Amino acid sequence: MSADTVDTVRGPVELDRLGPTLMHEHVFVTTPDVQANYGSDWWDEEERVADAIAKLTALKQAGIDTIVDPTVIGLGRYLPRVQRVNAAVELNIVVATGLYTFDQIPHFFHYRGPGTVLDGPDPMIELFVRDIEAGIPGTGVRAGLLKCVVEERGLTPDQTRVQNAICAAHEQTGAPITVHTNAEHQTGRLALDFYRERGVDLTKVVVGHAGDSNDQDYLRWIMDQGATIGCDRFGLDLFNSTEQRVATIAALCAQGYADRIVLSHDASCYMDFFSGEQTQALLAAAMPNWNYLHISQDVLPALRAQGVTDEQITTMLVDNPRRYFTPR
Ligand SMILES: [Zn+2]
């Protein structure tokens, strides 16, 4: 048994007890200032908490022991609500620190930091490191990973500042990184080039949403450097169909790449980008498989039917997450 642990909402968990892990799921994605003003149109706190408890309980019953929730600033991270949900569900939830922006940083950070009007150290680094080492203020929960974005617009000046802060926090804490990328524009290349130049251990990087692509040259390029591809949007058919996602993973497993692949849905119990009953119904009709159970119920059987072995499935669901979170 390894004595190493990873921090979760309910405290440290031994790595050997993480079990089957979905590496990119959200509990809630919200827009706090919109919700504070207009939330009464759609948000009922008790209803949402009860709904989340039901959905995560069903996920646990489907055989998943751990989810990694990369909800950070820019996606409405609010740990007290997640703690309330998790108190009622036997599930490990690893949470993240970082910043979610496709280009510009919030004005909150704009005037502070190196080269800004007020200059000084970058407050992002201080916040990220504190979340990982001391815990997210008022919650006692330590973040287990760093989350950021490299999107179609690429490494703009603001985005470069975020990436530098992520690299600095990674260097100080050793926390692994998950970077949201745009598979169509292959921005995983930009992210990994940037990280490599700054000495990041690429085996500690998940290139999120890489699985939206079926370009095996691109995917192998990522994995050949030691990084892991996030095949983490199962059910989001508008980016890539389940059939194609499965075929790509099966092909890569047959080529010996199972140890560089992780699986997930990028689903949420509730995401207010689709607020209101009518919009929720439209979303459910448009993407019926975008929920926490699709992998357990449909994807794993489909992978087996394509020749992926149980051992390879264990590698993707259990061994790779454990390795990712193993301290350096
Ligand atoms: Zn996500």
mmCIF file of C-alpha atoms and ligand atoms in Angstrom:
data_model
loop_
_atom_site.group_PDB
_atom_site.id
_atom_site.type_symbol
_atom_site.label_atom_id
_atom_site.label_comp_id
_atom_site.label_asym_id
_atom_site.label_seq_id
_atom_site.Cartn_x
_atom_site.Cartn_y
_atom_site.Cartn_z
ATOM 1 C CA MET A 1 0.000 0.000 0.000
ATOM 2 C CA SER A 2 1.189 3.459 -0.812
ATOM 3 C CA ALA A 3 0.851 5.955 2.009
ATOM 4 C CA ASP A 4 0.606 8.828 -0.428
ATOM 5 C CA THR A 5 -2.677 10.699 -0.410
ATOM 6 C CA VAL A 6 -4.627 13.120 -2.554
ATOM 7 C CA ASP A 7 -6.741 15.888 -1.046
ATOM 8 C CA THR A 8 -10.483 15.652 -1.581
ATOM 9 C CA VAL A 9 -13.528 17.594 -0.383
ATOM 10 C CA ARG A 10 -13.728 15.229 2.585
ATOM 11 C CA GLY A 11 -10.024 15.231 3.366
ATOM 12 C CA PRO A 12 -6.973 13.250 2.250
ATOM 13 C CA VAL A 13 -7.606 9.877 0.579
ATOM 14 C CA GLU A 14 -4.921 7.251 0.024
ATOM 15 C CA LEU A 15 -4.067 6.972 -3.670
ATOM 16 C CA ASP A 16 -4.758 3.251 -3.617
ATOM 17 C CA ARG A 17 -8.319 4.011 -2.544
ATOM 18 C CA LEU A 18 -9.213 6.357 -5.399
ATOM 19 C CA GLY A 19 -10.608 3.478 -7.419
ATOM 20 C CA PRO A 20 -12.336 4.066 -10.760
ATOM 21 C CA THR A 21 -11.982 7.797 -11.397
ATOM 22 C CA LEU A 22 -13.597 10.178 -13.868
ATOM 23 C CA MET A 23 -10.978 12.861 -14.412
ATOM 24 C CA HIS A 24 -13.142 15.796 -15.533
ATOM 25 C CA GLU A 25 -16.639 16.283 -14.124
ATOM 26 C CA HIS A 26 -18.213 19.348 -12.570
ATOM 27 C CA VAL A 27 -20.637 19.286 -9.659
ATOM 28 C CA PHE A 28 -21.981 22.788 -10.376
ATOM 29 C CA VAL A 29 -21.042 25.340 -13.014
ATOM 30 C CA THR A 30 -22.507 28.754 -12.207
ATOM 31 C CA THR A 31 -22.169 32.438 -12.987
ATOM 32 C CA PRO A 32 -22.247 33.925 -9.470
ATOM 33 C CA ASP A 33 -22.977 37.581 -10.254
ATOM 34 C CA VAL A 34 -25.762 36.617 -12.675
ATOM 35 C CA GLN A 35 -27.122 34.166 -10.136
ATOM 36 C CA ALA A 36 -27.001 36.771 -7.360
ATOM 37 C CA ASN A 37 -29.208 39.084 -9.407
ATOM 38 C CA TYR A 38 -31.460 36.810 -11.440
ATOM 39 C CA GLY A 39 -31.084 33.380 -9.871
ATOM 40 C CA SER A 40 -34.585 33.434 -8.383
ATOM 41 C CA ASP A 41 -35.817 32.793 -11.932
ATOM 42 C CA TRP A 42 -34.286 29.315 -11.897
ATOM 43 C CA TRP A 43 -32.177 28.548 -8.812
ATOM 44 C CA ASP A 44 -33.601 26.779 -5.764
ATOM 45 C CA GLU A 45 -30.719 25.909 -3.460
ATOM 46 C CA GLU A 46 -32.440 22.984 -1.722
ATOM 47 C CA GLU A 47 -33.669 21.520 -4.992
ATOM 48 C CA ARG A 48 -30.225 21.780 -6.589
ATOM 49 C CA VAL A 49 -28.445 20.195 -3.608
ATOM 50 C CA ALA A 50 -30.947 17.316 -3.463
ATOM 51 C CA ASP A 51 -30.628 16.799 -7.228
ATOM 52 C CA ALA A 52 -26.831 16.711 -7.005
ATOM 53 C CA ILE A 53 -26.925 14.196 -4.165
ATOM 54 C CA ALA A 54 -29.205 11.951 -6.259
ATOM 55 C CA LYS A 55 -27.056 12.207 -9.401
ATOM 56 C CA LEU A 56 -23.768 11.591 -7.605
ATOM 57 C CA THR A 57 -25.248 8.701 -5.621
ATOM 58 C CA ALA A 58 -26.295 7.080 -8.905
ATOM 59 C CA LEU A 59 -22.770 7.618 -10.243
ATOM 60 C CA LYS A 60 -21.275 5.892 -7.212
ATOM 61 C CA GLN A 61 -23.716 3.020 -7.637
ATOM 62 C CA ALA A 62 -22.577 2.712 -11.260
ATOM 63 C CA GLY A 63 -19.099 1.853 -9.992
ATOM 64 C CA ILE A 64 -17.242 5.164 -9.897
ATOM 65 C CA ASP A 65 -15.428 6.002 -6.635
ATOM 66 C CA THR A 66 -13.835 9.367 -7.483
ATOM 67 C CA ILE A 67 -14.471 12.403 -9.647
ATOM 68 C CA VAL A 68 -12.080 15.240 -10.363
ATOM 69 C CA ASP A 69 -13.907 18.581 -10.461
ATOM 70 C CA PRO A 70 -11.933 21.266 -12.316
ATOM 71 C CA THR A 71 -14.403 24.057 -11.496
ATOM 72 C CA VAL A 72 -12.274 27.125 -10.770
ATOM 73 C CA ILE A 73 -12.582 30.923 -10.782
ATOM 74 C CA GLY A 74 -14.498 31.753 -13.956
ATOM 75 C CA LEU A 75 -16.781 28.715 -13.579
ATOM 76 C CA GLY A 76 -18.374 29.643 -10.248
ATOM 77 C CA ARG A 77 -16.367 27.519 -7.818
ATOM 78 C CA TYR A 78 -18.172 27.540 -4.456
ATOM 79 C CA LEU A 79 -16.955 24.821 -2.118
ATOM 80 C CA PRO A 80 -19.484 25.120 0.738
ATOM 81 C CA ARG A 81 -22.226 23.876 -1.608
ATOM 82 C CA VAL A 82 -20.075 20.990 -2.849
ATOM 83 C CA GLN A 83 -19.208 20.109 0.752
ATOM 84 C CA ARG A 84 -22.919 19.987 1.603
ATOM 85 C CA VAL A 85 -23.566 17.622 -1.295
ATOM 86 C CA ASN A 86 -20.542 15.456 -0.583
ATOM 87 C CA ALA A 87 -21.541 15.063 3.094
ATOM 88 C CA ALA A 88 -24.448 12.964 1.796
ATOM 89 C CA VAL A 89 -22.621 10.925 -0.880
ATOM 90 C CA GLU A 90 -19.861 8.306 -0.543
ATOM 91 C CA LEU A 91 -17.735 9.706 -3.351
ATOM 92 C CA ASN A 92 -14.252 11.199 -3.481
ATOM 93 C CA ILE A 93 -14.291 14.643 -5.098
ATOM 94 C CA VAL A 94 -10.921 16.192 -5.936
ATOM 95 C CA VAL A 95 -11.196 19.945 -6.515
ATOM 96 C CA ALA A 96 -9.002 22.361 -8.418
ATOM 97 C CA THR A 97 -7.515 25.818 -8.263
ATOM 98 C CA GLY A 98 -6.716 27.987 -11.239
ATOM 99 C CA LEU A 99 -8.456 30.301 -13.644
ATOM 100 C CA TYR A 100 -10.860 29.605 -16.485
ATOM 101 C CA THR A 101 -10.617 32.187 -19.222
ATOM 102 C CA PHE A 102 -10.369 31.881 -22.997
ATOM 103 C CA ASP A 103 -8.341 35.097 -23.272
ATOM 104 C CA GLN A 104 -8.524 38.044 -20.885
ATOM 105 C CA ILE A 105 -8.120 37.822 -17.130
ATOM 106 C CA PRO A 106 -10.728 39.343 -14.802
ATOM 107 C CA HIS A 107 -10.216 42.995 -13.841
ATOM 108 C CA PHE A 108 -9.738 41.691 -10.315
ATOM 109 C CA PHE A 109 -6.216 40.675 -11.358
ATOM 110 C CA HIS A 110 -5.602 43.252 -14.077
ATOM 111 C CA TYR A 111 -3.902 46.025 -12.113
ATOM 112 C CA ARG A 112 -1.773 43.844 -9.855
ATOM 113 C CA GLY A 113 1.194 41.713 -10.773
ATOM 114 C CA PRO A 114 4.475 42.099 -12.618
ATOM 115 C CA GLY A 115 4.411 44.843 -15.267
ATOM 116 C CA THR A 116 0.960 46.135 -14.257
ATOM 117 C CA VAL A 117 0.047 49.598 -12.934
ATOM 118 C CA LEU A 118 0.631 48.581 -9.336
ATOM 119 C CA ASP A 119 3.306 45.978 -10.160
ATOM 120 C CA GLY A 120 4.308 43.534 -7.400
ATOM 121 C CA PRO A 121 4.059 39.749 -7.278
ATOM 122 C CA ASP A 122 1.286 38.040 -9.207
ATOM 123 C CA PRO A 123 -1.687 37.547 -6.868
ATOM 124 C CA MET A 124 -2.771 34.540 -8.941
ATOM 125 C CA ILE A 125 0.287 32.568 -7.872
ATOM 126 C CA GLU A 126 -0.335 33.352 -4.219
ATOM 127 C CA LEU A 127 -3.998 32.283 -4.423
ATOM 128 C CA PHE A 128 -3.262 29.087 -6.356
ATOM 129 C CA VAL A 129 -0.476 28.028 -3.966
ATOM 130 C CA ARG A 130 -2.549 28.843 -0.892
ATOM 131 C CA ASP A 131 -5.506 26.775 -2.189
ATOM 132 C CA ILE A 132 -3.173 23.800 -2.621
ATOM 133 C CA GLU A 133 -1.046 24.104 0.507
ATOM 134 C CA ALA A 134 -3.271 25.741 3.146
ATOM 135 C CA GLY A 135 -6.709 25.087 1.689
ATOM 136 C CA ILE A 136 -9.516 27.057 0.111
ATOM 137 C CA PRO A 137 -10.350 29.739 2.691
ATOM 138 C CA GLY A 138 -13.189 28.925 5.056
ATOM 139 C CA THR A 139 -13.563 25.338 3.861
ATOM 140 C CA GLY A 140 -10.586 23.316 5.092
ATOM 141 C CA VAL A 141 -10.452 21.749 1.615
ATOM 142 C CA ARG A 142 -7.132 21.676 -0.223
ATOM 143 C CA ALA A 143 -7.111 21.792 -4.013
ATOM 144 C CA GLY A 144 -5.560 18.725 -5.639
ATOM 145 C CA LEU A 145 -4.733 20.101 -9.074
ATOM 146 C CA LEU A 146 -4.275 23.196 -11.219
ATOM 147 C CA LYS A 147 -6.756 24.013 -13.986
ATOM 148 C CA CYS A 148 -6.404 26.483 -16.846
ATOM 149 C CA VAL A 149 -7.265 26.972 -20.506
ATOM 150 C CA VAL A 150 -5.467 27.322 -23.815
ATOM 151 C CA GLU A 151 -8.196 28.007 -26.356
ATOM 152 C CA GLU A 152 -8.419 28.982 -30.002
ATOM 153 C CA ARG A 153 -7.154 32.510 -29.322
ATOM 154 C CA GLY A 154 -3.952 30.959 -28.012
ATOM 155 C CA LEU A 155 -1.369 32.498 -25.732
ATOM 156 C CA THR A 156 -2.530 36.112 -25.664
ATOM 157 C CA PRO A 157 -0.713 38.410 -23.189
ATOM 158 C CA ASP A 158 -3.292 37.783 -20.459
ATOM 159 C CA GLN A 159 -3.389 34.049 -21.152
ATOM 160 C CA THR A 160 0.402 33.924 -21.010
ATOM 161 C CA ARG A 161 0.227 35.518 -17.585
ATOM 162 C CA VAL A 162 -2.203 32.817 -16.411
ATOM 163 C CA GLN A 163 0.005 30.064 -17.813
ATOM 164 C CA ASN A 164 3.068 31.532 -16.095
ATOM 165 C CA ALA A 165 1.152 31.571 -12.800
ATOM 166 C CA ILE A 166 0.071 27.962 -13.344
ATOM 167 C CA CYS A 167 3.677 26.918 -14.039
ATOM 168 C CA ALA A 168 4.947 28.812 -10.976
ATOM 169 C CA ALA A 169 2.321 27.181 -8.731
ATOM 170 C CA HIS A 170 3.129 23.782 -10.255
ATOM 171 C CA GLU A 171 6.819 24.298 -9.556
ATOM 172 C CA GLN A 172 6.196 25.380 -5.961
ATOM 173 C CA THR A 173 3.660 22.690 -5.052
ATOM 174 C CA GLY A 174 4.118 19.826 -7.513
ATOM 175 C CA ALA A 175 0.357 19.840 -8.121
ATOM 176 C CA PRO A 176 -0.604 18.306 -11.483
ATOM 177 C CA ILE A 177 -2.184 20.374 -14.252
ATOM 178 C CA THR A 178 -5.322 19.937 -16.330
ATOM 179 C CA VAL A 179 -5.528 22.301 -19.264
ATOM 180 C CA HIS A 180 -8.733 22.813 -21.239
ATOM 181 C CA THR A 181 -7.739 22.826 -24.902
ATOM 182 C CA ASN A 182 -9.430 23.225 -28.269
ATOM 183 C CA ALA A 183 -8.956 19.933 -30.116
ATOM 184 C CA GLU A 184 -10.005 21.279 -33.511
ATOM 185 C CA HIS A 185 -7.266 23.907 -33.307
ATOM 186 C CA GLN A 186 -4.874 21.488 -31.581
ATOM 187 C CA THR A 187 -4.037 23.987 -28.854
ATOM 188 C CA GLY A 188 -2.608 21.158 -26.775
ATOM 189 C CA ARG A 189 0.516 21.779 -28.854
ATOM 190 C CA LEU A 190 0.739 25.384 -27.603
ATOM 191 C CA ALA A 191 0.159 24.308 -24.020
ATOM 192 C CA LEU A 192 2.721 21.491 -23.983
ATOM 193 C CA ASP A 193 5.379 23.555 -25.784
ATOM 194 C CA PHE A 194 4.894 26.291 -23.175
ATOM 195 C CA TYR A 195 5.055 23.881 -20.243
ATOM 196 C CA ARG A 196 8.065 21.986 -21.569
ATOM 197 C CA GLU A 197 10.023 25.234 -21.951
ATOM 198 C CA ARG A 198 9.265 26.045 -18.317
ATOM 199 C CA GLY A 199 10.346 22.700 -16.963
ATOM 200 C CA VAL A 200 6.901 21.294 -16.151
ATOM 201 C CA ASP A 201 6.872 17.512 -15.735
ATOM 202 C CA LEU A 202 4.632 16.615 -18.675
ATOM 203 C CA THR A 203 3.606 13.325 -17.078
ATOM 204 C CA LYS A 204 1.683 15.575 -14.662
ATOM 205 C CA VAL A 205 -0.362 17.208 -17.414
ATOM 206 C CA VAL A 206 -3.747 16.159 -18.752
ATOM 207 C CA VAL A 207 -4.551 17.782 -22.089
ATOM 208 C CA GLY A 208 -8.256 18.214 -21.506
ATOM 209 C CA HIS A 209 -10.764 17.715 -24.325
ATOM 210 C CA ALA A 210 -8.084 16.221 -26.605
ATOM 211 C CA GLY A 211 -10.581 13.408 -27.144
ATOM 212 C CA ASP A 212 -12.770 15.773 -29.160
ATOM 213 C CA SER A 213 -10.265 14.993 -31.942
ATOM 214 C CA ASN A 214 -9.885 11.761 -33.885
ATOM 215 C CA ASP A 215 -6.573 12.892 -35.368
ATOM 216 C CA GLN A 216 -4.330 10.132 -34.093
ATOM 217 C CA ASP A 217 -1.149 11.952 -35.116
ATOM 218 C CA TYR A 218 -2.112 14.824 -32.832
ATOM 219 C CA LEU A 219 -3.123 12.541 -29.973
ATOM 220 C CA ARG A 220 0.055 10.437 -30.231
ATOM 221 C CA TRP A 221 2.140 13.633 -30.314
ATOM 222 C CA ILE A 222 0.700 14.569 -26.920
ATOM 223 C CA MET A 223 1.166 11.123 -25.413
ATOM 224 C CA ASP A 224 4.671 10.580 -26.838
ATOM 225 C CA GLN A 225 5.858 13.427 -24.619
ATOM 226 C CA GLY A 226 4.458 11.765 -21.525
ATOM 227 C CA ALA A 227 1.296 13.834 -21.217
ATOM 228 C CA THR A 228 -2.157 12.285 -20.907
ATOM 229 C CA ILE A 229 -5.079 12.888 -23.235
ATOM 230 C CA GLY A 230 -8.430 13.706 -21.689
ATOM 231 C CA CYS A 231 -11.084 11.714 -23.535
ATOM 232 C CA ASP A 232 -13.352 13.619 -21.268
ATOM 233 C CA ARG A 233 -16.444 14.804 -23.121
ATOM 234 C CA PHE A 234 -18.386 11.604 -23.649
ATOM 235 C CA GLY A 235 -21.967 12.581 -24.400
ATOM 236 C CA LEU A 236 -21.065 15.960 -25.908
ATOM 237 C CA ASP A 237 -21.835 14.686 -29.375
ATOM 238 C CA LEU A 238 -21.597 18.109 -31.008
ATOM 239 C CA PHE A 239 -17.813 17.949 -30.601
ATOM 240 C CA ASN A 240 -17.393 14.239 -31.400
ATOM 241 C CA SER A 241 -19.781 11.290 -31.412
ATOM 242 C CA THR A 242 -19.543 8.469 -28.893
ATOM 243 C CA GLU A 243 -18.986 6.028 -31.746
ATOM 244 C CA GLN A 244 -15.988 7.985 -33.032
ATOM 245 C CA ARG A 245 -14.594 8.652 -29.574
ATOM 246 C CA VAL A 246 -14.737 4.931 -28.817
ATOM 247 C CA ALA A 247 -13.133 3.953 -32.131
ATOM 248 C CA THR A 248 -10.257 6.383 -31.560
ATOM 249 C CA ILE A 249 -9.592 5.159 -28.019
ATOM 250 C CA ALA A 250 -9.762 1.521 -29.133
ATOM 251 C CA ALA A 251 -7.228 2.223 -31.898
ATOM 252 C CA LEU A 252 -4.870 3.987 -29.491
ATOM 253 C CA CYS A 253 -5.183 1.211 -26.901
ATOM 254 C CA ALA A 254 -4.291 -1.320 -29.606
ATOM 255 C CA GLN A 255 -1.147 0.731 -30.257
ATOM 256 C CA GLY A 256 -0.149 0.556 -26.591
ATOM 257 C CA TYR A 257 -1.321 3.977 -25.399
ATOM 258 C CA ALA A 258 -3.790 2.977 -22.660
ATOM 259 C CA ASP A 259 -1.405 4.318 -20.020
ATOM 260 C CA ARG A 260 -1.799 7.865 -21.374
ATOM 261 C CA ILE A 261 -5.605 8.091 -21.628
ATOM 262 C CA VAL A 262 -8.202 9.160 -19.071
ATOM 263 C CA LEU A 263 -11.993 9.126 -19.418
ATOM 264 C CA SER A 264 -14.794 11.483 -18.382
ATOM 265 C CA HIS A 265 -17.922 13.353 -19.514
ATOM 266 C CA ASP A 266 -17.346 17.021 -18.536
ATOM 267 C CA ALA A 267 -20.914 16.802 -17.215
ATOM 268 C CA SER A 268 -22.454 18.738 -14.319
ATOM 269 C CA CYS A 269 -25.355 18.270 -11.928
ATOM 270 C CA TYR A 270 -26.368 21.747 -13.020
ATOM 271 C CA MET A 271 -24.749 24.254 -15.345
ATOM 272 C CA ASP A 272 -26.430 27.646 -15.489
ATOM 273 C CA PHE A 273 -25.282 28.206 -19.074
ATOM 274 C CA PHE A 274 -28.527 26.282 -19.641
ATOM 275 C CA SER A 275 -30.648 27.824 -16.890
ATOM 276 C CA GLY A 276 -34.381 27.366 -16.590
ATOM 277 C CA GLU A 277 -36.638 24.376 -17.068
ATOM 278 C CA GLN A 278 -37.274 24.944 -20.745
ATOM 279 C CA THR A 279 -33.593 25.261 -21.615
ATOM 280 C CA GLN A 280 -32.739 22.244 -19.469
ATOM 281 C CA ALA A 281 -35.321 20.209 -21.390
ATOM 282 C CA LEU A 282 -33.910 21.357 -24.737
ATOM 283 C CA LEU A 283 -30.408 20.444 -23.593
ATOM 284 C CA ALA A 284 -31.485 16.985 -22.434
ATOM 285 C CA ALA A 285 -33.206 16.379 -25.789
ATOM 286 C CA ALA A 286 -30.216 17.620 -27.813
ATOM 287 C CA MET A 287 -27.586 15.703 -25.809
ATOM 288 C CA PRO A 288 -29.310 12.813 -24.074
ATOM 289 C CA ASN A 289 -26.052 11.052 -23.186
ATOM 290 C CA TRP A 290 -24.339 14.021 -21.562
ATOM 291 C CA ASN A 291 -24.592 12.755 -17.997
ATOM 292 C CA TYR A 292 -22.466 10.992 -15.405
ATOM 293 C CA LEU A 293 -23.685 7.472 -16.278
ATOM 294 C CA HIS A 294 -22.915 7.304 -19.998
ATOM 295 C CA ILE A 295 -19.397 5.875 -19.573
ATOM 296 C CA SER A 296 -20.430 3.183 -17.095
ATOM 297 C CA GLN A 297 -23.552 2.167 -19.002
ATOM 298 C CA ASP A 298 -22.615 2.600 -22.650
ATOM 299 C CA VAL A 299 -18.990 3.528 -23.283
ATOM 300 C CA LEU A 300 -17.222 0.753 -21.371
ATOM 301 C CA PRO A 301 -19.279 -1.976 -23.081
ATOM 302 C CA ALA A 302 -18.609 -0.301 -26.451
ATOM 303 C CA LEU A 303 -14.855 -0.181 -25.752
ATOM 304 C CA ARG A 304 -14.877 -3.888 -24.826
ATOM 305 C CA ALA A 305 -16.746 -4.687 -28.029
ATOM 306 C CA GLN A 306 -13.947 -2.896 -29.923
ATOM 307 C CA GLY A 307 -11.325 -5.112 -28.310
ATOM 308 C CA VAL A 308 -10.255 -2.935 -25.380
ATOM 309 C CA THR A 309 -9.368 -5.288 -22.515
ATOM 310 C CA ASP A 310 -10.530 -5.037 -18.912
ATOM 311 C CA GLU A 311 -6.914 -4.471 -17.981
ATOM 312 C CA GLN A 312 -6.707 -1.468 -20.313
ATOM 313 C CA ILE A 313 -9.960 -0.097 -18.888
ATOM 314 C CA THR A 314 -8.506 -0.393 -15.387
ATOM 315 C CA THR A 315 -5.387 1.390 -16.608
ATOM 316 C CA MET A 316 -7.467 4.325 -17.912
ATOM 317 C CA LEU A 317 -9.899 4.537 -14.990
ATOM 318 C CA VAL A 318 -7.717 3.608 -12.006
ATOM 319 C CA ASP A 319 -3.973 3.460 -12.672
ATOM 320 C CA ASN A 320 -3.592 6.664 -14.713
ATOM 321 C CA PRO A 321 -5.453 8.888 -12.211
ATOM 322 C CA ARG A 322 -3.424 7.353 -9.370
ATOM 323 C CA ARG A 323 -0.158 8.041 -11.182
ATOM 324 C CA TYR A 324 -1.252 11.610 -12.036
ATOM 325 C CA PHE A 325 -1.895 12.392 -8.367
ATOM 326 C CA THR A 326 1.181 10.628 -7.006
ATOM 327 C CA PRO A 327 3.375 13.305 -5.402
ATOM 328 C CA ARG A 328 6.736 13.853 -7.073
HETATM 329 ZN ZN ZN B 1 -15.041 21.177 -17.816
#
